[in-house]
mmCIF file of C-alpha atoms and ligand atoms in Angstrom:
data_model
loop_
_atom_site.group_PDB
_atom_site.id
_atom_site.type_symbol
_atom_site.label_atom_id
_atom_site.label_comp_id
_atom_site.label_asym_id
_atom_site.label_seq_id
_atom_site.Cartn_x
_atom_site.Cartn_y
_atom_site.Cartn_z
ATOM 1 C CA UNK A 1 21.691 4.722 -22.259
ATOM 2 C CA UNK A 2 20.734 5.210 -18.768
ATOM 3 C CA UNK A 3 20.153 8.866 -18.951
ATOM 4 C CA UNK A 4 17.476 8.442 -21.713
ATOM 5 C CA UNK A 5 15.302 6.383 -19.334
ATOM 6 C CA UNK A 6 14.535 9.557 -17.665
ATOM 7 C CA UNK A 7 11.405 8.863 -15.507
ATOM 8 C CA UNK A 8 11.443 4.927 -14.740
ATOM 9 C CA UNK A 9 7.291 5.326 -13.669
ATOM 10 C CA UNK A 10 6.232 7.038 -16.493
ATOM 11 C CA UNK A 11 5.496 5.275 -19.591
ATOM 12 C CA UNK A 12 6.599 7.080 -22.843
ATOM 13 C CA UNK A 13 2.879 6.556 -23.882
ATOM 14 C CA UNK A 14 0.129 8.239 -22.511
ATOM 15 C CA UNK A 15 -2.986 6.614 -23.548
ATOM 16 C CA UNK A 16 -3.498 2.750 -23.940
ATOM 17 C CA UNK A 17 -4.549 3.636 -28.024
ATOM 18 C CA UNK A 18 -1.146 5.144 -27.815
ATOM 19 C CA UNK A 19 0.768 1.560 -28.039
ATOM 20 C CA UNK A 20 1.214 -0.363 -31.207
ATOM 21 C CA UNK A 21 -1.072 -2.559 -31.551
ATOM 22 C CA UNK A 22 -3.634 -1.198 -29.504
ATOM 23 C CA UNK A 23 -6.941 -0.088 -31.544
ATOM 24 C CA UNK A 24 -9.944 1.582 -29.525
ATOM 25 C CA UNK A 25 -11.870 -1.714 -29.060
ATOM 26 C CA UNK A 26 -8.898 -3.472 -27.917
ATOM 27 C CA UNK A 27 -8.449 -0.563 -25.532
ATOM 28 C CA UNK A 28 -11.659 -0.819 -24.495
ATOM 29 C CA UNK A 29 -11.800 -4.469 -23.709
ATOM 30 C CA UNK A 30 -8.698 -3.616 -21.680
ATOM 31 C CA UNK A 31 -10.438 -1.050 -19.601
ATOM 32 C CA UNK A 32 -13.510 -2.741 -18.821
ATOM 33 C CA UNK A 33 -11.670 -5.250 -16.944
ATOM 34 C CA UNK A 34 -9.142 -2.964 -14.998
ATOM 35 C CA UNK A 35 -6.123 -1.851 -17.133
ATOM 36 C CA UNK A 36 -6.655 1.762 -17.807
ATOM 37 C CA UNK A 37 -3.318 3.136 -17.990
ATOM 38 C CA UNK A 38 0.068 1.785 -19.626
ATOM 39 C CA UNK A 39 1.739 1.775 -16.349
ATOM 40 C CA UNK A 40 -0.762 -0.907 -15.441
ATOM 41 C CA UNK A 41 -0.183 -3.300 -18.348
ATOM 42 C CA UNK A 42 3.567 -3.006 -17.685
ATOM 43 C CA UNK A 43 3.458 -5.250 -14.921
ATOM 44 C CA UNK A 44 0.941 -7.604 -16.129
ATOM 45 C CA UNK A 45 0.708 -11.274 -16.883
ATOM 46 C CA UNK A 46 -0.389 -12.338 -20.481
ATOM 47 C CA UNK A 47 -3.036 -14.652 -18.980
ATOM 48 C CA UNK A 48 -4.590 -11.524 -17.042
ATOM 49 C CA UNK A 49 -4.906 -9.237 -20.133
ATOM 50 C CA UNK A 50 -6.297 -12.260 -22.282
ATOM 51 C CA UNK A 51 -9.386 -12.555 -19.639
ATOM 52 C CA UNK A 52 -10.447 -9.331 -21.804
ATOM 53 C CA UNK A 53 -10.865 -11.713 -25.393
ATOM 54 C CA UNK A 54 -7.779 -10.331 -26.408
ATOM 55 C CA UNK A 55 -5.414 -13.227 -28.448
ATOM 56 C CA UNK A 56 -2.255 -14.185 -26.536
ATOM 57 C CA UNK A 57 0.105 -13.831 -28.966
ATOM 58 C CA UNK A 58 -1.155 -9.798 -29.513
ATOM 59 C CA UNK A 59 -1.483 -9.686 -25.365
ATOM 60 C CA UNK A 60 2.336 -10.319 -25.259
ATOM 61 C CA UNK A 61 3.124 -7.875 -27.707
ATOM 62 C CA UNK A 62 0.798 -5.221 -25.571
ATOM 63 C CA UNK A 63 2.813 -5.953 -22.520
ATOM 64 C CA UNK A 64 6.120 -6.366 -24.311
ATOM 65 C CA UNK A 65 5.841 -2.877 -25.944
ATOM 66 C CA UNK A 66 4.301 -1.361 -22.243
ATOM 67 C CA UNK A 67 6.872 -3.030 -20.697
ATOM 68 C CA UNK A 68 9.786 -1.533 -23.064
ATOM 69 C CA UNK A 69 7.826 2.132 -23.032
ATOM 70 C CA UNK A 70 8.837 2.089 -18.949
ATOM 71 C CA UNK A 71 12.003 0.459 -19.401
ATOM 72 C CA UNK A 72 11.092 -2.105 -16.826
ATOM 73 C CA UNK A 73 13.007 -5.356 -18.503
ATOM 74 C CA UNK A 74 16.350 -6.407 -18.101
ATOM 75 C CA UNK A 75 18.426 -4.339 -16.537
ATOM 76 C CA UNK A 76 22.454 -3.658 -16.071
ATOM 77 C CA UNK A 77 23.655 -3.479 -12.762
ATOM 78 C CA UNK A 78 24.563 0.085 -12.949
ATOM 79 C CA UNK A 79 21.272 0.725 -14.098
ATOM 80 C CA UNK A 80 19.744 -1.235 -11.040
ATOM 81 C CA UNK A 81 21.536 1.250 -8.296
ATOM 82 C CA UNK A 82 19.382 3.972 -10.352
ATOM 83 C CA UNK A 83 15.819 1.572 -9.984
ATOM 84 C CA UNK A 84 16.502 1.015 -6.739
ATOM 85 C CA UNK A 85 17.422 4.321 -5.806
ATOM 86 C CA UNK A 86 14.257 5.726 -7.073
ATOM 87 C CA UNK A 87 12.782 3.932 -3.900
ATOM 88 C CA UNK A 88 11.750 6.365 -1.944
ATOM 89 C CA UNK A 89 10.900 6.813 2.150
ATOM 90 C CA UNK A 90 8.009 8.357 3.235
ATOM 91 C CA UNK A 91 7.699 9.429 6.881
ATOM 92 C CA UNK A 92 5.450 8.376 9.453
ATOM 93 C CA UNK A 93 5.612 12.035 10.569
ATOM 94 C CA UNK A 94 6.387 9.950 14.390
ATOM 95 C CA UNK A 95 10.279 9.742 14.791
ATOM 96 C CA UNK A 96 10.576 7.002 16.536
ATOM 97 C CA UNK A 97 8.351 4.922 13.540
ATOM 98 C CA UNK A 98 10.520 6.296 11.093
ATOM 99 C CA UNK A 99 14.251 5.326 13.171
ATOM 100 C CA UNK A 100 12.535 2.218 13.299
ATOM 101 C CA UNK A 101 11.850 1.692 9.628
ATOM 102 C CA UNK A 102 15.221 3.251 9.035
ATOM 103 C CA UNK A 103 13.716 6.631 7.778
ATOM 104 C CA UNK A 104 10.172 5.581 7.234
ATOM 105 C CA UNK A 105 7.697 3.392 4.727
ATOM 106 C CA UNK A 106 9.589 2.010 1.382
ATOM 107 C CA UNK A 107 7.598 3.162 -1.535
ATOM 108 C CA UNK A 108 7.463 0.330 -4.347
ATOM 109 C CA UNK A 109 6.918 -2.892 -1.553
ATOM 110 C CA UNK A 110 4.323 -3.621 1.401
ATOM 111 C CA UNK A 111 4.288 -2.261 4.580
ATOM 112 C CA UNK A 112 1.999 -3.958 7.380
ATOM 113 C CA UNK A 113 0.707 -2.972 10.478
ATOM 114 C CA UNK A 114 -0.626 -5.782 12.642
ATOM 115 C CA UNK A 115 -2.287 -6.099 16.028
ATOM 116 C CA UNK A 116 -4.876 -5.952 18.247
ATOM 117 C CA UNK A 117 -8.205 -3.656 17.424
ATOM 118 C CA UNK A 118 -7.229 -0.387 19.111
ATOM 119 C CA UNK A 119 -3.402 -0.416 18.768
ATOM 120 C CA UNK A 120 -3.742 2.456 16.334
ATOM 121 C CA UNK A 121 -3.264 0.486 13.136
ATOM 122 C CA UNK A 122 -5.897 3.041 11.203
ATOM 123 C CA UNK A 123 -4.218 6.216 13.175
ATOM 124 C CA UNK A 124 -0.883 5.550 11.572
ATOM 125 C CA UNK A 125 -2.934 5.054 8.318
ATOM 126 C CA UNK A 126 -4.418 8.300 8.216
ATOM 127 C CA UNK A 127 -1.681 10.057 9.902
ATOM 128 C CA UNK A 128 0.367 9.003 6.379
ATOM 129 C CA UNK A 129 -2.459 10.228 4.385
ATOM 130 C CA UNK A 130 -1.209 13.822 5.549
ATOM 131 C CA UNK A 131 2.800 13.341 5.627
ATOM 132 C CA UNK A 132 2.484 11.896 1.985
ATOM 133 C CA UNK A 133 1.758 15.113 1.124
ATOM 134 C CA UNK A 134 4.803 16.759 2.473
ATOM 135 C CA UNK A 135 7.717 17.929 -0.139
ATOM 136 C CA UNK A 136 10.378 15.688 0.103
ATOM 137 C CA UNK A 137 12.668 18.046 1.896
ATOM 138 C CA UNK A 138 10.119 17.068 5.020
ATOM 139 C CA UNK A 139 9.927 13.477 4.144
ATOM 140 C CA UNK A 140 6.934 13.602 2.190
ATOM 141 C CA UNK A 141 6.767 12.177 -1.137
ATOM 142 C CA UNK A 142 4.754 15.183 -2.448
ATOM 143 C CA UNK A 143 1.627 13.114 -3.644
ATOM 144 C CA UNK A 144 -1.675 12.071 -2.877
ATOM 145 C CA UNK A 145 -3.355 9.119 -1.170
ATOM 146 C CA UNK A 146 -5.818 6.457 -1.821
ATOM 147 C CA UNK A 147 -7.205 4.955 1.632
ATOM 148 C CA UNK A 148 -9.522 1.810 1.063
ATOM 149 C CA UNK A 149 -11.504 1.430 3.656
ATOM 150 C CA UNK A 150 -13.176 -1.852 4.693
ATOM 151 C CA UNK A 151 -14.381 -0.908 8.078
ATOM 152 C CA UNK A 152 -15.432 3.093 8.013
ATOM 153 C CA UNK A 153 -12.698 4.084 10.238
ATOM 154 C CA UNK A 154 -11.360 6.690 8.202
ATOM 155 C CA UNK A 155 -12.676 10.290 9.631
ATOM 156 C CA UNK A 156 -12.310 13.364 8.036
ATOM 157 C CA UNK A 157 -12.346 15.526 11.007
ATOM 158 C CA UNK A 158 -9.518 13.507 12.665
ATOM 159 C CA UNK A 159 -7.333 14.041 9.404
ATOM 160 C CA UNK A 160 -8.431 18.043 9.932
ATOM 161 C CA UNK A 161 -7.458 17.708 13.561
ATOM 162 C CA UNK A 162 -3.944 16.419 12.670
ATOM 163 C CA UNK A 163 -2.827 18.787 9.385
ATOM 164 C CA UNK A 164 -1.660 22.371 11.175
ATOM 165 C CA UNK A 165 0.849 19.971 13.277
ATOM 166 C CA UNK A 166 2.410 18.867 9.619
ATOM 167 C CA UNK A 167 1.687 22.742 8.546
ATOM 168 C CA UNK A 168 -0.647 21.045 5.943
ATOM 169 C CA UNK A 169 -4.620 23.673 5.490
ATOM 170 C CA UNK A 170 -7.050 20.988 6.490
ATOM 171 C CA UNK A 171 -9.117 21.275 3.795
ATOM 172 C CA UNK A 172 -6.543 21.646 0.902
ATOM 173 C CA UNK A 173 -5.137 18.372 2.971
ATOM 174 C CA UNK A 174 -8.496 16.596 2.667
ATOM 175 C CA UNK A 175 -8.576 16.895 -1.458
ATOM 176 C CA UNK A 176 -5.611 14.803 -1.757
ATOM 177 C CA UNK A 177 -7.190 11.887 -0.218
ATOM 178 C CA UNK A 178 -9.415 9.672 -2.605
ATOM 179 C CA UNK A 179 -11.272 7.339 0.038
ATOM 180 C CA UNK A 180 -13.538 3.858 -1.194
ATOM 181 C CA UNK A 181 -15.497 2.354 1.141
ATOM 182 C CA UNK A 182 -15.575 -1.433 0.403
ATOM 183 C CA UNK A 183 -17.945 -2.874 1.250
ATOM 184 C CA UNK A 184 -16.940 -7.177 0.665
ATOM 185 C CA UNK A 185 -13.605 -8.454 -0.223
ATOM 186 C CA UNK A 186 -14.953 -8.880 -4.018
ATOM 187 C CA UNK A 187 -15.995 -5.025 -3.963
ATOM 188 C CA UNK A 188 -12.751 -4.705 -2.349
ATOM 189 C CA UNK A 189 -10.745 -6.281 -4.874
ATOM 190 C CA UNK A 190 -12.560 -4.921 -7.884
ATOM 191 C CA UNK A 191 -11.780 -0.977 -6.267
ATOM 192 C CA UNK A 192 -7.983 -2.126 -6.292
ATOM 193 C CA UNK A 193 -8.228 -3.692 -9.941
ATOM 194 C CA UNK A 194 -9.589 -0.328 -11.301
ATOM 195 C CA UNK A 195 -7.593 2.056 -9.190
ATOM 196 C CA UNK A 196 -4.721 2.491 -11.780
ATOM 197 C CA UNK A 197 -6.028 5.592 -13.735
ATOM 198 C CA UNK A 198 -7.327 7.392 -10.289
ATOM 199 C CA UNK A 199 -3.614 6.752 -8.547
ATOM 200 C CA UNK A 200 -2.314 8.425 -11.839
ATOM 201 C CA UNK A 201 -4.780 11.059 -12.773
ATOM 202 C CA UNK A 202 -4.139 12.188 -8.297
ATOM 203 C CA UNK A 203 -0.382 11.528 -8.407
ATOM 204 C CA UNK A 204 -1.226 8.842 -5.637
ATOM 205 C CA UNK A 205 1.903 7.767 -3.831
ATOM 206 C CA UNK A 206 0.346 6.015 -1.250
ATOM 207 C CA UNK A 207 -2.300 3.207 -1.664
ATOM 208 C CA UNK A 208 -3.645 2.306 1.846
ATOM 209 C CA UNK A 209 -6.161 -0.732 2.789
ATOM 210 C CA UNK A 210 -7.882 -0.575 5.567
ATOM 211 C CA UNK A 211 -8.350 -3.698 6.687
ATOM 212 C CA UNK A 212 -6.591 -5.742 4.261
ATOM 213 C CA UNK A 213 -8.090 -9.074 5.950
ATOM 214 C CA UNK A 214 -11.582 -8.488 7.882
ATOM 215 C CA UNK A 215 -13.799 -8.754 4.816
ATOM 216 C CA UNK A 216 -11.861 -12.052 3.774
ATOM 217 C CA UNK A 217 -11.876 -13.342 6.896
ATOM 218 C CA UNK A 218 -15.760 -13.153 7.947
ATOM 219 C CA UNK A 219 -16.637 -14.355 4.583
ATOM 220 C CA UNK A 220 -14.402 -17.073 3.971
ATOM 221 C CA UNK A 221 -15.441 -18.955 6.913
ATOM 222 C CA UNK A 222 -13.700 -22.563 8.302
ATOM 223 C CA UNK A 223 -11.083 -24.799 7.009
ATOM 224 C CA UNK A 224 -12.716 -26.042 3.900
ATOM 225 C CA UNK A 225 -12.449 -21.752 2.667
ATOM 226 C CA UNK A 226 -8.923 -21.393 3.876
ATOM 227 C CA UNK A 227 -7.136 -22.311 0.338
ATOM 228 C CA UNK A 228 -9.911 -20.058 -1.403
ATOM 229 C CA UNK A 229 -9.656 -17.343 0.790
ATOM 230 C CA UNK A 230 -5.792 -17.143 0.795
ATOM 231 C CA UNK A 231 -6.106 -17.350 -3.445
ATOM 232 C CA UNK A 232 -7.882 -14.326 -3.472
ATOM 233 C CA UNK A 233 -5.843 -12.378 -1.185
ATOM 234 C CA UNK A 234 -2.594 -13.423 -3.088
ATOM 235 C CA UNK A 235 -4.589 -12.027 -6.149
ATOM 236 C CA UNK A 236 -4.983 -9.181 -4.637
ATOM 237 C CA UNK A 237 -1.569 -8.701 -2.805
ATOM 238 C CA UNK A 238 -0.460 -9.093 -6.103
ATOM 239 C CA UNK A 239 -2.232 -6.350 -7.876
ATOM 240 C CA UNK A 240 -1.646 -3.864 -5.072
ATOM 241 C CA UNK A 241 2.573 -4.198 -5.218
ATOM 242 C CA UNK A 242 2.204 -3.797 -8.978
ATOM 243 C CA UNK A 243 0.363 -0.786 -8.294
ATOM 244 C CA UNK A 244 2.993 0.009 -6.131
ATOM 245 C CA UNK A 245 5.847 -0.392 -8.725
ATOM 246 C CA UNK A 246 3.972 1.171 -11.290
ATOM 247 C CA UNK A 247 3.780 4.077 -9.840
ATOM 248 C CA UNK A 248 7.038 4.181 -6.900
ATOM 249 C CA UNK A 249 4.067 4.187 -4.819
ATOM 250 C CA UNK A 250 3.920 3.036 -0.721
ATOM 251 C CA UNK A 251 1.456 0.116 -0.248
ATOM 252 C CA UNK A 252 0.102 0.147 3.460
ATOM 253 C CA UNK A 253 -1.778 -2.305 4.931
ATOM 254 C CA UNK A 254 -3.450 -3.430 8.035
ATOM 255 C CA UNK A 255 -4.071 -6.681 9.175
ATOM 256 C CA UNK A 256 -6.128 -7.394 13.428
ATOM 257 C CA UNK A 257 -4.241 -10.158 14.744
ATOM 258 C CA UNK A 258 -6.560 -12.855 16.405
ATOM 259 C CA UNK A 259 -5.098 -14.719 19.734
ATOM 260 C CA UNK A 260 -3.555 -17.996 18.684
ATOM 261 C CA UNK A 261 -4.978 -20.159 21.236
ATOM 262 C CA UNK A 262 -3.232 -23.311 20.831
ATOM 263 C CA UNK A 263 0.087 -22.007 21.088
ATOM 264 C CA UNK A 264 2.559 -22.428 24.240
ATOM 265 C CA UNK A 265 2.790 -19.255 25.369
ATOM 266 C CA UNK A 266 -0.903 -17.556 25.978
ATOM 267 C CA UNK A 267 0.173 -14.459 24.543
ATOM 268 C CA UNK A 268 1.207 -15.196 21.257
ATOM 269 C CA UNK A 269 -0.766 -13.586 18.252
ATOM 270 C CA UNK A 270 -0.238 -14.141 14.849
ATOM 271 C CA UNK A 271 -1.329 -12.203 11.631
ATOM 272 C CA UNK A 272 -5.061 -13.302 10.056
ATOM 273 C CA UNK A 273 -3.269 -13.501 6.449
ATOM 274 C CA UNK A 274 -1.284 -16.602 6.893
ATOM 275 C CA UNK A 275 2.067 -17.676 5.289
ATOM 276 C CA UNK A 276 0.654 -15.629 1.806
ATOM 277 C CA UNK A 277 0.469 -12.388 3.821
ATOM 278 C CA UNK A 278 3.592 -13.730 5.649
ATOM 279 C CA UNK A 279 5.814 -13.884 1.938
ATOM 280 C CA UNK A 280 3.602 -10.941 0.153
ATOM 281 C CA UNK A 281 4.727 -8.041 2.670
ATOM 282 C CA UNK A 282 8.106 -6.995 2.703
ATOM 283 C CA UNK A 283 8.135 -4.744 6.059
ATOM 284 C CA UNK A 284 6.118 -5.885 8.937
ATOM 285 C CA UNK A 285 4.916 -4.269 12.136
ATOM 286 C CA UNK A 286 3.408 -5.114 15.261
ATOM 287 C CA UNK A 287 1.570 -2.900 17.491
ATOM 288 C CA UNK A 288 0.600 -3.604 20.947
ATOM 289 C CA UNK A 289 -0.719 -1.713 23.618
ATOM 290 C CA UNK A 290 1.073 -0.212 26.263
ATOM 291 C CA UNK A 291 0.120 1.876 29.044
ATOM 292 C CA UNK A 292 -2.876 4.442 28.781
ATOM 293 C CA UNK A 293 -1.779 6.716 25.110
ATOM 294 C CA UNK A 294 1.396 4.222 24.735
ATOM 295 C CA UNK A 295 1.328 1.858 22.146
ATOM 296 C CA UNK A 296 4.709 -0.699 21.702
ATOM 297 C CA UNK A 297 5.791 -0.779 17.670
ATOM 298 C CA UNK A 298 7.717 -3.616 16.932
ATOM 299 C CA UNK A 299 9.416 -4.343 13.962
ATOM 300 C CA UNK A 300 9.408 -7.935 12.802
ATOM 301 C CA UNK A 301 9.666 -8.505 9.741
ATOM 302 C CA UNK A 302 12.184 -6.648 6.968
ATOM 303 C CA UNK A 303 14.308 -7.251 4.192
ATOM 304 C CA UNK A 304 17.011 -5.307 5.281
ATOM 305 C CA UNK A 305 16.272 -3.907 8.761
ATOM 306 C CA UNK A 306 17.066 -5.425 12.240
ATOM 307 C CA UNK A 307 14.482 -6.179 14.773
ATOM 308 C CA UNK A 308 13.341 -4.088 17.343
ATOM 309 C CA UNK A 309 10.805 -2.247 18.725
ATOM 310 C CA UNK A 310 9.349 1.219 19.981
ATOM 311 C CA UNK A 311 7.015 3.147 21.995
ATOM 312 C CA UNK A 312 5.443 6.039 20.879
ATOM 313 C CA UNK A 313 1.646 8.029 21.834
ATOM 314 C CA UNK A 314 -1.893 7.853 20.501
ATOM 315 C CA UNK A 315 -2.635 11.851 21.131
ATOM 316 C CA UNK A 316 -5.143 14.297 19.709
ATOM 317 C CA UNK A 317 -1.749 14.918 17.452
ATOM 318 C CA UNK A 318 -1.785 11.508 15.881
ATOM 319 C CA UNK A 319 0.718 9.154 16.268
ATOM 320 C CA UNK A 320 3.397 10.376 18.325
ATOM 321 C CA UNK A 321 6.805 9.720 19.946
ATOM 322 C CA UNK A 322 10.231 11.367 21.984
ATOM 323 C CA UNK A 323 11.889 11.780 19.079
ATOM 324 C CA UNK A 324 9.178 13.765 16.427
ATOM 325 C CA UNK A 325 10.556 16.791 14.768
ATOM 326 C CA UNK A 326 7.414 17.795 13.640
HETATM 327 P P1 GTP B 401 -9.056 -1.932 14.824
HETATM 328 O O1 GTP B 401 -9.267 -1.294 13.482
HETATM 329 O O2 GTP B 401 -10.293 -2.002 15.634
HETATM 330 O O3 GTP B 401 -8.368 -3.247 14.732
HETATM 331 O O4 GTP B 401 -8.071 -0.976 15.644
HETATM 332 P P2 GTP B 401 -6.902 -0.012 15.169
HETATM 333 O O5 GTP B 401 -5.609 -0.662 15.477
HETATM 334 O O6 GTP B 401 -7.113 0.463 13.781
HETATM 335 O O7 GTP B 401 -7.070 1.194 16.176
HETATM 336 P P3 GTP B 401 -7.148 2.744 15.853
HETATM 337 O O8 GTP B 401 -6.022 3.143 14.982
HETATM 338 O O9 GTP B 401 -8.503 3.066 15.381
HETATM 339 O O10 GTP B 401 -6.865 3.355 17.267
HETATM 340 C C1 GTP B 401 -7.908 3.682 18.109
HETATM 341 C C2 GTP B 401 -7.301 4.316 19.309
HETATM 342 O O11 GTP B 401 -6.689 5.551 18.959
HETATM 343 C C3 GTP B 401 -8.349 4.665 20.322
HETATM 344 O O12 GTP B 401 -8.503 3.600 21.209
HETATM 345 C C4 GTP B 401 -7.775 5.863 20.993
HETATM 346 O O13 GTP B 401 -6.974 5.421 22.054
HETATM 347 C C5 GTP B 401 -6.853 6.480 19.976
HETATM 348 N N1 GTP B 401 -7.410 7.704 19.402
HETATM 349 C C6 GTP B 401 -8.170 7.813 18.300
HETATM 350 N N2 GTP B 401 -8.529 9.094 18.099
HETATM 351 C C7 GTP B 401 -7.966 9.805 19.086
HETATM 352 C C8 GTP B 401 -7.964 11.192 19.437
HETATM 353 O O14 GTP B 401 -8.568 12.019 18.771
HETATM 354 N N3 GTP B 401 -7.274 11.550 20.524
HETATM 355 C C9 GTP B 401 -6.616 10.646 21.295
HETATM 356 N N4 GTP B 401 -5.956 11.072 22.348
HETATM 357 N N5 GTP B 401 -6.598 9.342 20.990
HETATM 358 C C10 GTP B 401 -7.255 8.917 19.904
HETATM 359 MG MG1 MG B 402 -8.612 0.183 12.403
#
């Protein structure tokens, strides 16, 4: 039985008209507000696919049969060592990152990188963008990336600057990347919503944003905009791991830490997200400064991974460390 579910991120359909059930205005409606691909509707709720004036009793049967064309339902436990082997690792292309992480980012769950502005939170970031493109056999995942960006960090010549040292052609590198500026956390959110058929159509398999938090946090200003605020980032933590499932996909996300004032100890910072961020991201880490190039990566949250922390180098070769083999 297992061997027939071939490809667990594929959907046996290819178009949305494809499933039963689905007609071209239904299809439509689907697509105008964000569900473009089957892989999409797979992991959706029925009160998300009725916002499109679709009936609920015909939105469960959409998801149902998405749902059963990806094999995503119940599953044996046999069957679950195969799912969760199809996780895959993705290297940081900085060796003491990836010993950290155990071998590197997790596709299928979100990865955060926290800290002060500086720290090289967006230099990891783009520094992915080019080691997701490596074959597997170098720790790549072979695919492209989709970097959201929400403060216009992202430069092209600094991703040209890094590709020789992964033996990637800078400008073959560069048209694997699909960048967004966003430019508020509703634009932001709406880029995310209707990114499904651009991750598929560019065999994205790593969805990056950019700041997740800055746009949320200078519009949602004071404690009366705090519940609001941290609503619409759980809808959109949301979308992005399903994205990430969909499509065995690494989510990366950054997040400036803000000092915590009325805390004991002066130095304490914590993460702008809250407890939602907190429970939403799986893998957690914190960068501080070090000395001059050095920068301190400390792991502290994971599922499965003990604490701990290393240094590694801000350099014109990206994000390095002692222990690189590239
Ligand atoms: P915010 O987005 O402001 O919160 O900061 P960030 O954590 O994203 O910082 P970012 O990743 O942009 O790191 C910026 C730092 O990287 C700079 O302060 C430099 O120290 C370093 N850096 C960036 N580009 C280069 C480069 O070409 N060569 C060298 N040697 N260092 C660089
Ligand atoms: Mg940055």
């Amino acid at each position: 039985m297992a061997s027939e579910r071939m490809d667990y991120y594929r959907a046996k359909y290819k178009t949305l008209e494809d499933l039963p059930g689905v007609g071209p205005a239904t299809a439509s409606k689907l697509r105008q507000i964000g569900f473009k691909t089957v892989e999409s509707l797979a992991t959706a709720a029925v009160q998300e696919v009725t916002a499109a004036g679709i009936g609920e009793a015909t939105a469960a049967k959409i998801i149902e049969a998405a749902r059963k064309s990806m094999a995503i339902t119940f599953v044996r436990g046999d069957e679950l060592i195969k799912l969760r082997s199809n996780v895959r690792r993705l290297t940081t292309g900085c060796g003491a990152l990836d010993k950290l992480l155990a071998g590197g980012i997790e596709t299928q769950s979100i990865t955060e990188f926290y800290g002060e502005f500086g720290t090289g939170k967006s230099q990891i970031c783009q520094q992915l963008c080019l080691t997701v493109q490596l074959p597997p056999e170098k720790g790549g995942l072979d695919g492209g990336a989709l970097y959201i960006d929400t403060e216009n960090t992202f430069r092209t010549d600094r991703i040209m600057q890094i590709a020789p040292r992964f033996g990637l052609d800078p400008k073959e590198a560069l048209k694997r990347i699909i960048y967004a500026e966003a430019y508020t956390s509703s634009h932001q959110m709406i880029l995310l919503e209707n990114a499904d058929e651009v991750i598929k159509e560019n065999n994205i398999r790593l969805i990056i944003i950019d700041s997740l938090t800055s746009h949320f946090r200078s519009e949602y200003l004071g404690r009366e905009m705090l519940a609001a605020r941290q609503q619409m980032l759980n809808k959109h933590l949301h979308k992005l791991i399903r994205l990430a499932r969909a499509f065995n996909a690494c989510a990366v996300v950054t997040n400036q830490v803000m000092a915590q004032p009325d805390v004991f100890f002066a130095k304490m910072v914590a993460p702008v997200g809250g407890h939602i961020l907190g429970h939403m991201s799986h893998t957690r880490i914190f960068l501080r400064k070090g000395r001059g190039e050095t920068r301190i990566a400390r792991l502290t949250v994971s599922p499965f991974l003990p604490e701990g922390e290393v240094p590694i180098r801000i350099t014109e070769r990206g994000v390095e460390s002692d222990e690189d083999v590239m």
